[in-house]
Short mmCIF file of C-alpha atoms in Angstrom, two decimals:
data_model
loop_
_atom_site.label_atom_id
_atom_site.label_comp_id
_atom_site.label_asym_id
_atom_site.label_seq_id
_atom_site.Cartn_x
_atom_site.Cartn_y
_atom_site.Cartn_z
CA MET A 10 -16.04 31.89 17.39
CA SER A 11 -13.50 30.24 15.17
CA ARG A 12 -15.21 29.00 12.21
CA ASN A 13 -15.02 25.30 11.24
CA ARG A 14 -13.05 24.30 7.90
CA VAL A 15 -12.89 21.17 6.14
CA ILE A 16 -9.60 20.60 4.01
CA VAL A 17 -10.12 18.17 1.28
CA LEU A 18 -7.23 16.36 -0.25
CA GLY A 19 -6.85 14.98 -3.18
CA ALA A 20 -4.09 13.24 -5.31
CA GLY A 21 -3.00 16.46 -6.70
CA PHE A 22 -2.08 17.46 -3.18
CA SER A 23 1.16 14.90 -2.84
CA VAL A 24 2.17 15.66 -6.73
CA PRO A 25 5.09 18.23 -4.86
CA ALA A 26 6.61 15.26 -2.59
CA GLY A 27 7.26 13.66 -5.66
CA ILE A 28 4.42 10.71 -5.09
CA PRO A 29 3.83 9.26 -8.17
CA THR A 30 -0.07 8.80 -9.29
CA GLN A 31 -1.25 5.47 -8.96
CA GLN A 32 -1.58 4.87 -12.97
CA ARG A 33 2.01 6.63 -13.71
CA LEU A 34 3.26 3.89 -11.14
CA LEU A 35 1.19 1.28 -13.12
CA ASN A 36 2.81 2.51 -16.33
CA GLU A 37 6.32 2.31 -15.15
CA ILE A 38 5.51 -1.09 -14.55
CA MET A 39 4.32 -1.99 -17.74
CA GLY A 40 7.81 0.28 -19.34
CA ASN A 41 4.85 2.77 -20.95
CA THR A 42 7.13 5.62 -19.86
CA GLU A 43 10.60 7.13 -20.90
CA THR A 44 11.89 7.19 -17.12
CA LYS A 45 11.74 5.09 -14.79
CA GLY A 46 12.28 7.13 -11.93
CA PHE A 47 10.12 5.30 -9.29
CA LEU A 48 11.31 1.49 -10.28
CA GLU A 49 14.51 2.68 -9.84
CA GLU A 50 13.89 2.16 -6.17
CA GLU A 51 13.29 -1.04 -6.28
CA PRO A 52 14.26 -3.74 -4.10
CA ILE A 53 15.71 -6.32 -6.35
CA PHE A 54 16.83 -8.17 -3.63
CA SER A 55 13.73 -8.69 -1.95
CA LYS A 56 12.57 -12.07 -3.13
CA LYS A 57 8.95 -11.14 -1.74
CA TYR A 58 8.56 -8.23 -4.21
CA LEU A 59 10.19 -10.16 -6.87
CA HIS A 60 7.36 -12.66 -6.48
CA SER A 61 4.66 -9.84 -6.55
CA PHE A 62 5.99 -8.30 -9.57
CA ILE A 63 5.99 -11.32 -11.79
CA ARG A 64 2.88 -12.72 -10.58
CA ILE A 65 1.29 -9.39 -11.67
CA GLY A 66 3.99 -8.95 -15.01
CA ILE A 67 2.37 -12.00 -16.04
CA PHE A 68 -1.34 -11.12 -15.22
CA LEU A 69 -0.89 -7.76 -17.10
CA LEU A 70 0.91 -9.96 -20.22
CA GLU A 71 -2.07 -12.63 -20.40
CA ASN A 72 -5.03 -10.41 -20.30
CA TYR A 73 -3.93 -6.95 -22.12
CA SER A 74 -2.03 -8.45 -24.93
CA SER A 75 -1.95 -11.05 -27.51
CA ASN A 76 1.78 -12.50 -26.06
CA ASN A 77 1.63 -16.21 -25.52
CA ILE A 78 2.90 -16.17 -21.82
CA GLU A 79 2.57 -20.33 -21.02
CA ASP A 80 6.73 -20.23 -21.07
CA LEU A 81 6.62 -17.32 -18.67
CA LYS A 82 4.35 -19.77 -16.37
CA GLY A 83 6.58 -22.50 -17.49
CA LYS A 84 9.64 -20.87 -16.12
CA TYR A 85 8.06 -19.06 -12.86
CA GLN A 86 6.43 -23.12 -11.84
CA SER A 87 9.86 -23.94 -12.14
CA ILE A 88 11.36 -21.22 -9.80
CA LEU A 89 8.55 -21.85 -7.31
CA ASP A 90 9.00 -26.24 -7.40
CA PHE A 91 12.99 -25.28 -6.44
CA GLU A 92 11.88 -22.66 -3.18
CA LYS A 93 9.67 -25.78 -2.41
CA ASN A 94 12.23 -28.39 -3.15
CA ALA A 95 15.06 -26.52 -0.77
CA LYS A 96 12.59 -25.47 1.70
CA ALA A 97 11.52 -28.93 2.31
CA LYS A 98 15.63 -30.02 2.55
CA ILE A 99 16.16 -27.12 5.12
CA GLU A 100 13.09 -28.79 7.29
CA TYR A 101 14.53 -31.75 7.36
CA ILE A 102 18.05 -30.60 8.01
CA GLU A 103 16.68 -28.80 11.29
CA GLU A 104 14.69 -31.27 12.23
CA THR A 105 17.65 -33.80 12.23
CA MET A 106 19.97 -31.39 13.76
CA SER A 107 17.04 -30.71 16.86
CA PHE A 108 16.88 -35.03 17.15
CA PHE A 109 20.27 -35.46 17.17
CA GLU A 110 21.01 -32.84 20.19
CA SER A 111 17.69 -33.91 22.08
CA LYS A 112 19.48 -37.84 22.16
CA TYR A 113 22.98 -37.42 22.15
CA LEU A 114 24.49 -33.52 22.46
CA VAL A 115 23.03 -30.90 24.27
CA ASN A 116 22.24 -30.61 27.37
CA LEU A 117 20.28 -27.08 26.44
CA GLU A 118 19.52 -26.14 29.94
CA VAL A 119 23.06 -26.16 30.98
CA PRO A 120 25.06 -24.30 28.91
CA ASN A 121 28.33 -26.42 27.84
CA GLU A 122 27.76 -29.62 29.31
CA THR A 123 27.51 -32.58 27.27
CA LYS A 124 25.83 -35.68 27.54
CA GLU A 125 27.92 -38.39 27.71
CA LEU A 126 28.08 -40.05 23.69
CA SER A 127 28.73 -43.25 22.97
CA LEU A 128 30.99 -43.89 20.19
CA GLU A 129 27.94 -44.78 17.83
CA GLY A 130 27.07 -41.32 18.91
CA ILE A 131 29.95 -39.60 17.99
CA GLU A 132 30.62 -41.45 14.42
CA ILE A 133 26.83 -40.23 13.76
CA TYR A 134 27.74 -36.19 15.85
CA ASP A 135 31.14 -36.11 12.82
CA GLU A 136 28.71 -37.56 10.29
CA ILE A 137 26.07 -34.88 10.81
CA ILE A 138 28.78 -32.16 11.12
CA LYS A 139 30.21 -32.72 7.90
CA LYS A 140 26.89 -33.67 6.04
CA LEU A 141 25.61 -29.85 7.58
CA SER A 142 28.65 -28.45 6.08
CA LEU A 143 28.24 -29.50 2.88
CA ASP A 144 24.53 -28.81 2.66
CA LYS A 145 25.10 -25.23 4.28
CA SER A 146 27.10 -24.29 1.40
CA LYS A 147 24.71 -25.23 -1.00
CA LEU A 148 22.46 -23.53 0.70
CA GLU A 149 23.95 -20.58 0.20
CA ALA A 150 24.65 -20.89 -3.74
CA PHE A 151 20.97 -21.55 -3.93
CA THR A 152 20.08 -18.02 -2.17
CA VAL A 153 22.32 -16.46 -4.83
CA ASP A 154 20.75 -18.87 -7.70
CA TYR A 155 17.24 -18.37 -6.68
CA LEU A 156 17.36 -14.97 -6.16
CA THR A 157 19.50 -14.57 -9.54
CA LYS A 158 16.39 -16.62 -11.21
CA LEU A 159 13.84 -13.98 -10.29
CA MET A 160 15.54 -11.69 -11.33
CA ASP A 161 16.41 -13.11 -14.59
CA LEU A 162 12.48 -13.98 -15.23
CA LYS A 163 11.71 -9.99 -13.85
CA ARG A 164 13.39 -8.80 -16.66
CA ILE A 165 12.70 -10.78 -19.15
CA ILE A 166 8.61 -10.11 -18.18
CA SER A 167 9.19 -6.16 -18.19
CA THR A 168 11.14 -6.03 -21.32
CA LYS A 169 8.15 -8.28 -22.95
CA MET A 170 5.36 -5.73 -21.31
CA GLU A 171 7.46 -2.40 -22.83
CA GLU A 172 7.76 -4.87 -26.34
CA ALA A 173 3.92 -5.27 -25.89
CA LYS A 174 3.14 -1.77 -25.17
CA LEU A 175 0.06 -2.27 -23.24
CA GLU A 176 -2.63 0.14 -22.45
CA VAL A 177 -4.01 -0.62 -18.94
CA ASP A 178 -6.20 1.63 -16.74
CA LEU A 179 -5.69 1.33 -13.72
CA GLU A 180 -9.45 1.26 -12.69
CA ASP A 181 -10.63 -1.32 -15.20
CA VAL A 182 -7.45 -3.48 -13.13
CA PHE A 183 -8.64 -3.13 -10.01
CA THR A 184 -12.54 -3.30 -10.68
CA ASN A 185 -12.04 -6.59 -12.31
CA PHE A 186 -10.30 -7.97 -9.40
CA ASP A 187 -12.95 -6.83 -6.81
CA LYS A 188 -16.23 -8.11 -8.88
CA SER A 189 -14.18 -11.20 -8.93
CA ILE A 190 -12.77 -11.33 -5.26
CA LYS A 191 -16.50 -10.09 -4.45
CA THR A 192 -18.77 -12.76 -6.27
CA LYS A 193 -15.84 -15.41 -5.95
CA ALA A 194 -15.88 -15.90 -9.93
CA ASN A 195 -13.14 -16.68 -11.91
CA LEU A 196 -11.23 -13.97 -14.02
CA GLY A 197 -9.80 -15.71 -17.11
CA SER A 198 -7.23 -18.29 -16.11
CA TYR A 199 -7.20 -17.12 -12.27
CA ASN A 200 -9.28 -18.34 -9.89
CA TYR A 201 -10.64 -15.52 -6.96
CA ILE A 202 -8.28 -16.73 -4.57
CA GLN A 203 -5.42 -15.88 -7.00
CA ILE A 204 -7.20 -12.87 -7.98
CA GLU A 205 -6.91 -11.80 -4.24
CA GLN A 206 -2.98 -12.72 -4.16
CA LEU A 207 -2.98 -10.10 -7.41
CA ARG A 208 -4.59 -7.34 -5.74
CA ASN A 209 -2.27 -7.56 -2.37
CA ASP A 210 0.52 -8.21 -5.07
CA LEU A 211 -0.35 -4.44 -6.88
CA LEU A 212 -0.93 -2.69 -3.54
CA LYS A 213 2.41 -3.97 -1.92
CA ILE A 214 4.32 -2.15 -5.03
CA PHE A 215 2.34 0.55 -4.87
CA ILE A 216 3.04 0.69 -1.09
CA PHE A 217 6.63 0.03 -1.69
CA HIS A 218 6.76 2.92 -4.03
CA PHE A 219 5.29 5.66 -2.03
CA ALA A 220 7.26 4.80 0.49
CA SER A 221 9.83 5.63 -1.08
CA ALA A 222 8.87 8.89 -2.47
CA LEU A 223 8.75 10.08 1.21
CA LYS A 224 12.37 10.12 1.47
CA GLY A 225 13.70 13.54 1.57
CA LEU A 226 10.30 14.95 1.92
CA ASP A 227 10.75 18.74 1.04
CA CYS A 228 8.18 20.68 3.52
CA SER A 229 9.36 24.02 2.00
CA LYS A 230 6.83 23.45 -0.69
CA TYR A 231 4.08 23.36 1.95
CA GLN A 232 4.56 26.00 3.92
CA SER A 233 1.80 28.33 3.39
CA PHE A 234 -0.70 25.27 3.83
CA ILE A 235 1.11 24.44 6.95
CA LYS A 236 0.57 28.16 8.33
CA SER A 237 -3.24 28.13 7.65
CA ILE A 238 -3.86 25.11 9.94
CA LYS A 239 -0.98 25.48 12.56
CA GLY A 240 -2.13 26.36 15.96
CA LYS A 241 -5.78 26.80 14.45
CA GLU A 242 -9.07 25.81 15.56
CA ASN A 243 -11.97 23.59 14.40
CA ILE A 244 -9.59 22.19 11.69
CA SER A 245 -11.02 18.95 9.85
CA VAL A 246 -8.80 16.86 6.66
CA ILE A 247 -10.60 14.66 4.52
CA SER A 248 -7.81 12.87 2.43
CA LEU A 249 -8.68 10.69 -0.43
CA ASN A 250 -4.97 9.81 -0.73
CA TRP A 251 -3.21 6.84 0.62
CA ASP A 252 0.07 7.80 1.09
CA LEU A 253 1.07 9.57 4.33
CA VAL A 254 2.59 12.89 2.91
CA LEU A 255 0.76 14.66 5.21
CA GLU A 256 1.00 12.81 8.71
CA GLN A 257 4.86 13.60 7.48
CA LEU A 258 3.98 17.10 7.01
CA PHE A 259 2.33 16.82 10.44
CA LYS A 260 5.41 15.38 12.04
CA ALA A 261 7.87 18.11 11.12
CA ASN A 262 5.81 21.05 11.87
CA GLY A 263 4.80 19.43 15.13
CA ILE A 264 0.77 19.46 14.59
CA ASN A 265 -1.23 17.49 16.58
CA TYR A 266 -3.71 15.50 14.75
CA GLU A 267 -6.59 12.77 15.55
CA SER A 268 -6.72 9.49 13.04
CA CYS A 269 -10.66 9.49 13.99
CA LEU A 270 -10.14 5.83 14.23
CA ALA A 271 -12.23 4.07 17.35
CA LYS A 272 -9.39 2.75 19.65
CA SER A 273 -11.32 -1.08 19.26
CA TYR A 274 -10.30 -1.27 15.29
CA TRP A 275 -6.31 -0.70 15.54
CA CYS A 276 -3.16 -0.80 17.34
CA SER A 277 0.18 0.49 16.83
CA ASP A 278 4.06 -0.13 16.76
CA SER A 279 4.55 3.35 18.14
CA ASN A 280 3.19 3.94 22.06
CA LYS A 281 3.43 7.90 21.45
CA SER A 282 -0.27 9.33 20.83
CA SER A 283 -0.90 12.96 19.90
CA ASN A 284 -1.49 14.87 22.95
CA ARG A 285 -4.81 15.73 22.60
CA GLY A 286 -6.65 19.45 23.05
CA SER A 287 -9.19 21.70 21.29
CA LYS A 288 -6.11 22.40 18.86
CA ASN A 289 -5.94 18.52 17.01
CA VAL A 290 -6.45 18.53 13.46
CA CYS A 291 -9.19 16.13 13.00
CA LEU A 292 -8.16 13.39 10.05
CA TYR A 293 -10.47 11.37 7.82
CA LYS A 294 -8.50 8.93 5.21
CA LEU A 295 -11.42 7.95 3.47
CA HIS A 296 -9.86 5.24 1.52
CA GLY A 297 -7.56 3.68 4.31
CA SER A 298 -3.55 4.32 3.98
CA ILE A 299 -0.50 2.72 3.17
CA ASN A 300 0.66 2.25 6.62
CA TRP A 301 -2.80 -0.09 7.53
CA LEU A 302 -2.10 -3.67 7.67
CA LYS A 303 -5.06 -5.66 8.40
CA CYS A 304 -4.65 -8.83 10.69
CA HIS A 305 -6.68 -11.60 9.04
CA ASN A 306 -6.92 -13.45 12.58
CA CYS A 307 -8.05 -11.11 14.42
CA GLY A 308 -9.24 -8.45 12.11
CA LYS A 309 -7.36 -4.86 13.65
CA ILE A 310 -5.63 -2.43 11.62
CA ASN A 311 -1.77 -2.45 12.36
CA ILE A 312 -0.94 1.09 12.05
CA ILE A 313 2.92 1.69 10.93
CA LYS A 314 4.34 4.79 12.07
CA ARG A 315 7.72 4.12 13.97
CA THR A 316 8.97 1.43 11.35
CA ASN A 317 9.85 2.49 7.46
CA LEU A 318 7.63 0.30 5.49
CA GLN A 319 10.10 -0.79 3.58
CA GLU A 320 11.40 -2.62 6.46
CA THR A 321 8.54 -4.40 7.50
CA SER A 322 7.56 -8.21 6.52
CA LEU A 323 5.96 -6.89 3.53
CA PHE A 324 9.20 -6.80 2.27
CA ASP A 325 11.62 -7.86 3.78
CA ASP A 326 12.47 -12.01 3.44
CA SER A 327 14.20 -12.09 7.04
CA LYS A 328 10.61 -11.45 8.50
CA ASP A 329 7.56 -13.04 9.78
CA ASP A 330 4.09 -11.97 9.23
CA LYS A 331 3.09 -10.68 13.04
CA CYS A 332 0.47 -9.35 14.18
CA LEU A 333 0.86 -6.39 16.81
CA ALA A 334 -2.32 -7.40 18.71
CA CYS A 335 -3.14 -10.83 18.53
CA LYS A 336 0.96 -11.33 18.57
CA GLN A 337 -0.08 -14.36 15.79
CA ILE A 338 2.53 -15.11 13.38
CA ASP A 339 2.73 -16.60 9.98
CA GLU A 340 5.81 -17.99 9.03
CA LYS A 341 4.98 -19.07 5.77
CA SER A 342 2.11 -17.58 3.09
CA GLU A 343 2.52 -13.97 3.61
CA THR A 344 -0.96 -13.18 3.74
CA LEU A 345 -1.44 -12.56 7.55
CA LEU A 346 -1.13 -8.92 7.30
CA GLN A 347 -2.80 -6.87 4.30
CA ALA A 348 -3.21 -3.80 3.05
CA GLU A 349 -6.27 -2.09 3.77
CA ILE A 350 -6.95 0.47 1.06
CA ILE A 351 -10.25 0.94 -1.03
CA THR A 352 -8.48 0.47 -4.47
CA PRO A 353 -9.75 3.01 -7.49
CA THR A 354 -12.36 0.90 -8.67
CA MET A 355 -16.36 1.35 -9.46
CA ILE A 356 -16.93 -1.44 -6.91
CA LYS A 357 -15.70 0.63 -3.83
CA ALA A 358 -16.01 -1.72 -0.67
CA LEU A 359 -17.62 0.81 2.17
CA GLU A 360 -19.29 -1.60 4.06
CA ASN A 361 -17.43 -3.02 6.59
CA GLN A 362 -17.66 -0.72 10.20
CA LEU A 363 -14.47 0.67 10.33
CA TYR A 364 -15.05 2.35 6.94
CA GLN A 365 -18.93 3.15 7.56
CA ASN A 366 -17.33 4.94 11.07
CA ILE A 367 -14.80 7.14 9.11
CA TRP A 368 -17.40 8.11 6.30
CA ALA A 369 -19.77 9.52 9.28
CA GLY A 370 -17.07 11.08 10.82
CA ALA A 371 -16.13 13.18 7.69
CA ALA A 372 -19.99 13.46 6.62
CA ARG A 373 -20.69 15.37 9.81
CA ALA A 374 -17.45 17.47 9.70
CA ILE A 375 -18.51 18.90 6.39
CA SER A 376 -22.38 19.13 7.52
CA ASN A 377 -20.86 21.52 9.86
CA ALA A 378 -18.26 23.66 7.76
CA ASP A 379 -18.42 27.06 7.69
CA GLU A 380 -16.32 27.04 4.93
CA ILE A 381 -14.47 23.59 2.70
CA ILE A 382 -11.30 24.27 1.02
CA PHE A 383 -10.17 21.73 -1.97
CA ILE A 384 -6.93 20.90 -2.69
CA GLY A 385 -5.62 18.77 -5.80
CA TYR A 386 -9.50 17.36 -5.89
CA SER A 387 -10.63 17.37 -9.64
CA LEU A 388 -13.78 15.81 -8.49
CA PRO A 389 -14.25 12.98 -10.97
CA SER A 390 -17.09 11.28 -11.96
CA ALA A 391 -16.21 8.28 -10.62
CA ASP A 392 -15.88 9.21 -7.25
CA PHE A 393 -19.91 8.90 -7.45
CA ASP A 394 -19.70 8.02 -2.93
CA PHE A 395 -17.98 10.83 -2.08
CA ARG A 396 -19.89 13.01 -4.69
CA TYR A 397 -23.13 11.89 -2.71
CA LEU A 398 -21.70 12.24 0.35
CA LEU A 399 -20.68 16.24 -0.70
CA LYS A 400 -24.33 16.87 -1.92
CA ASN A 401 -26.25 15.36 0.90
CA ASN A 402 -24.24 17.49 3.62
CA ILE A 403 -22.40 20.78 2.76
CA SER A 404 -24.99 23.88 3.60
CA LYS A 405 -26.01 26.28 1.10
CA ASN A 406 -24.44 28.77 3.21
CA CYS A 407 -20.81 27.05 2.96
CA LYS A 408 -17.94 28.96 1.28
CA ILE A 409 -16.11 26.39 -1.04
CA LYS A 410 -12.89 27.27 -2.28
CA VAL A 411 -11.13 24.87 -5.24
CA ILE A 412 -7.33 24.78 -5.50
CA LEU A 413 -5.98 22.98 -8.50
CA ALA A 414 -2.98 23.05 -10.98
CA PRO A 415 -2.66 25.47 -13.39
CA ASN A 416 -2.70 22.43 -15.80
CA ASP A 417 -5.68 21.81 -14.72
CA LYS A 418 -7.40 24.91 -16.35
CA PRO A 419 -8.43 23.57 -20.06
CA LYS A 420 -10.38 25.78 -22.11
CA LYS A 421 -13.17 23.64 -23.34
CA ALA A 422 -16.03 23.90 -20.90
CA ASN A 423 -16.61 20.32 -21.19
CA GLN A 424 -17.61 18.37 -17.66
CA TYR A 425 -15.60 15.36 -18.32
CA ILE A 426 -11.96 17.29 -18.52
CA ASN A 427 -13.08 20.52 -16.93
CA PRO A 428 -13.00 20.28 -13.28
CA GLU A 429 -14.58 23.33 -12.95
CA VAL A 430 -17.66 22.62 -14.52
CA ARG A 431 -18.02 19.68 -12.49
CA TYR A 432 -17.60 21.59 -9.14
CA LYS A 433 -20.30 24.18 -10.59
CA LYS A 434 -23.07 21.45 -11.45
CA LEU A 435 -22.53 19.51 -8.44
CA PHE A 436 -23.19 22.78 -6.20
CA PHE A 437 -25.22 24.82 -8.59
CA ASN A 438 -27.37 25.80 -5.44
CA ILE A 439 -24.22 27.66 -3.63
CA VAL A 440 -22.18 28.71 -7.38
CA ASN A 441 -21.90 31.87 -5.90
CA ASN A 442 -19.48 30.88 -3.07
CA ILE A 443 -17.53 28.90 -4.84
CA THR A 444 -13.86 30.22 -6.07
CA PHE A 445 -11.19 28.83 -8.04
CA GLU A 446 -7.47 28.82 -8.07
CA TYR A 447 -4.82 27.26 -10.00
CA LYS A 448 -1.85 28.01 -8.88
CA GLY A 449 -1.48 24.41 -6.84
CA VAL A 450 -0.94 24.38 -3.07
CA GLU A 451 2.39 25.68 -3.00
CA LYS A 452 1.37 28.64 -4.31
CA ALA A 453 -1.98 28.71 -3.23
CA LYS A 454 -3.67 31.53 -0.83
CA PHE A 455 -5.57 29.63 1.84
CA ASP A 456 -7.93 32.25 2.45
CA VAL A 457 -11.89 31.39 1.75
#
């Protein structure tokens, strides 16, 4: 009889794939790193991305530096006004055209058949064509000018953040965001609605760069890990990561998996499903995933599998948000679909039924486990919800193996910097069944 094995993945699992840590990416945004390897992939021609970056940059400068940012706010507001006026003109042109066609020109049911025009109608038609041609050229110039204004402001903000040498802890940012949203209280000069937008802005930036880092994933770095799973039974994987490294590895190596989400909660852009069977891996993503987008109309999770996330309505200016389930379309506010992710915060939002079900499934897997392998997970003290789940569900006879990177083994036996000490303190009653390996996922042996 095969043993029940649970594999727990932390951020260290995704490092060989080139996925940036969340803090590292925030540091690059603020210009606090020597290189900008991940930000080199920025979609500078995406207005949606530029707006998100600018809003986040202004917030960070206002709340974590002594800079006076009123000038930046003024410049951004002028760009927004510029866009609003242009959109109003475009809508007016479209309404005028629609009116004219319905009254004077085209019978839409019979192609190429025109209604009889009066002399007055012909004169009006000629004038409208001339005006539209002129307005079209202005609109094209506006598009270039508008993007230029956004890119220039982004460069100014990036320079100011770099000069300010901001020191910002990501957990602090998200904790403040979540506290403001949960209590509907202001955070500085921002109301909770604006804070919710900022939260979504920051998550969108993370989603873009996490998805970008997956291009050209080198599966060879994970061969020993794949061999330990492929063809095996009774395997459950619990991931605390948002990224899609694991799913890409499974897809590339023909490993079937189940996301362990009740069908009533989600829909997908892919009709393909895993072949159900005894050798499927059960996957529990405790903190959500970058390809889970929640519809704020029907509440369902849109799981994006087939489409590149960088080509979705999150970043493509030519696309509107559209829910795969209820078919609702959001043409203006860009808030219909939002990332369904648990952020690194002291206020974990685990109350909704979706996450309660995921966590309950993970708890069952852990309680039935004969062996558990932790990969790239340092058991941080801030993860008290997951630590509580582990403490309450791991049996005394369970064997535990912890696989960490070589630099995760400091010399000092301090629980704040030494993961090994934290593991032994949490599992003091089964400490004799715990082994540690500091070779990283690439060179690790997955026997327990």
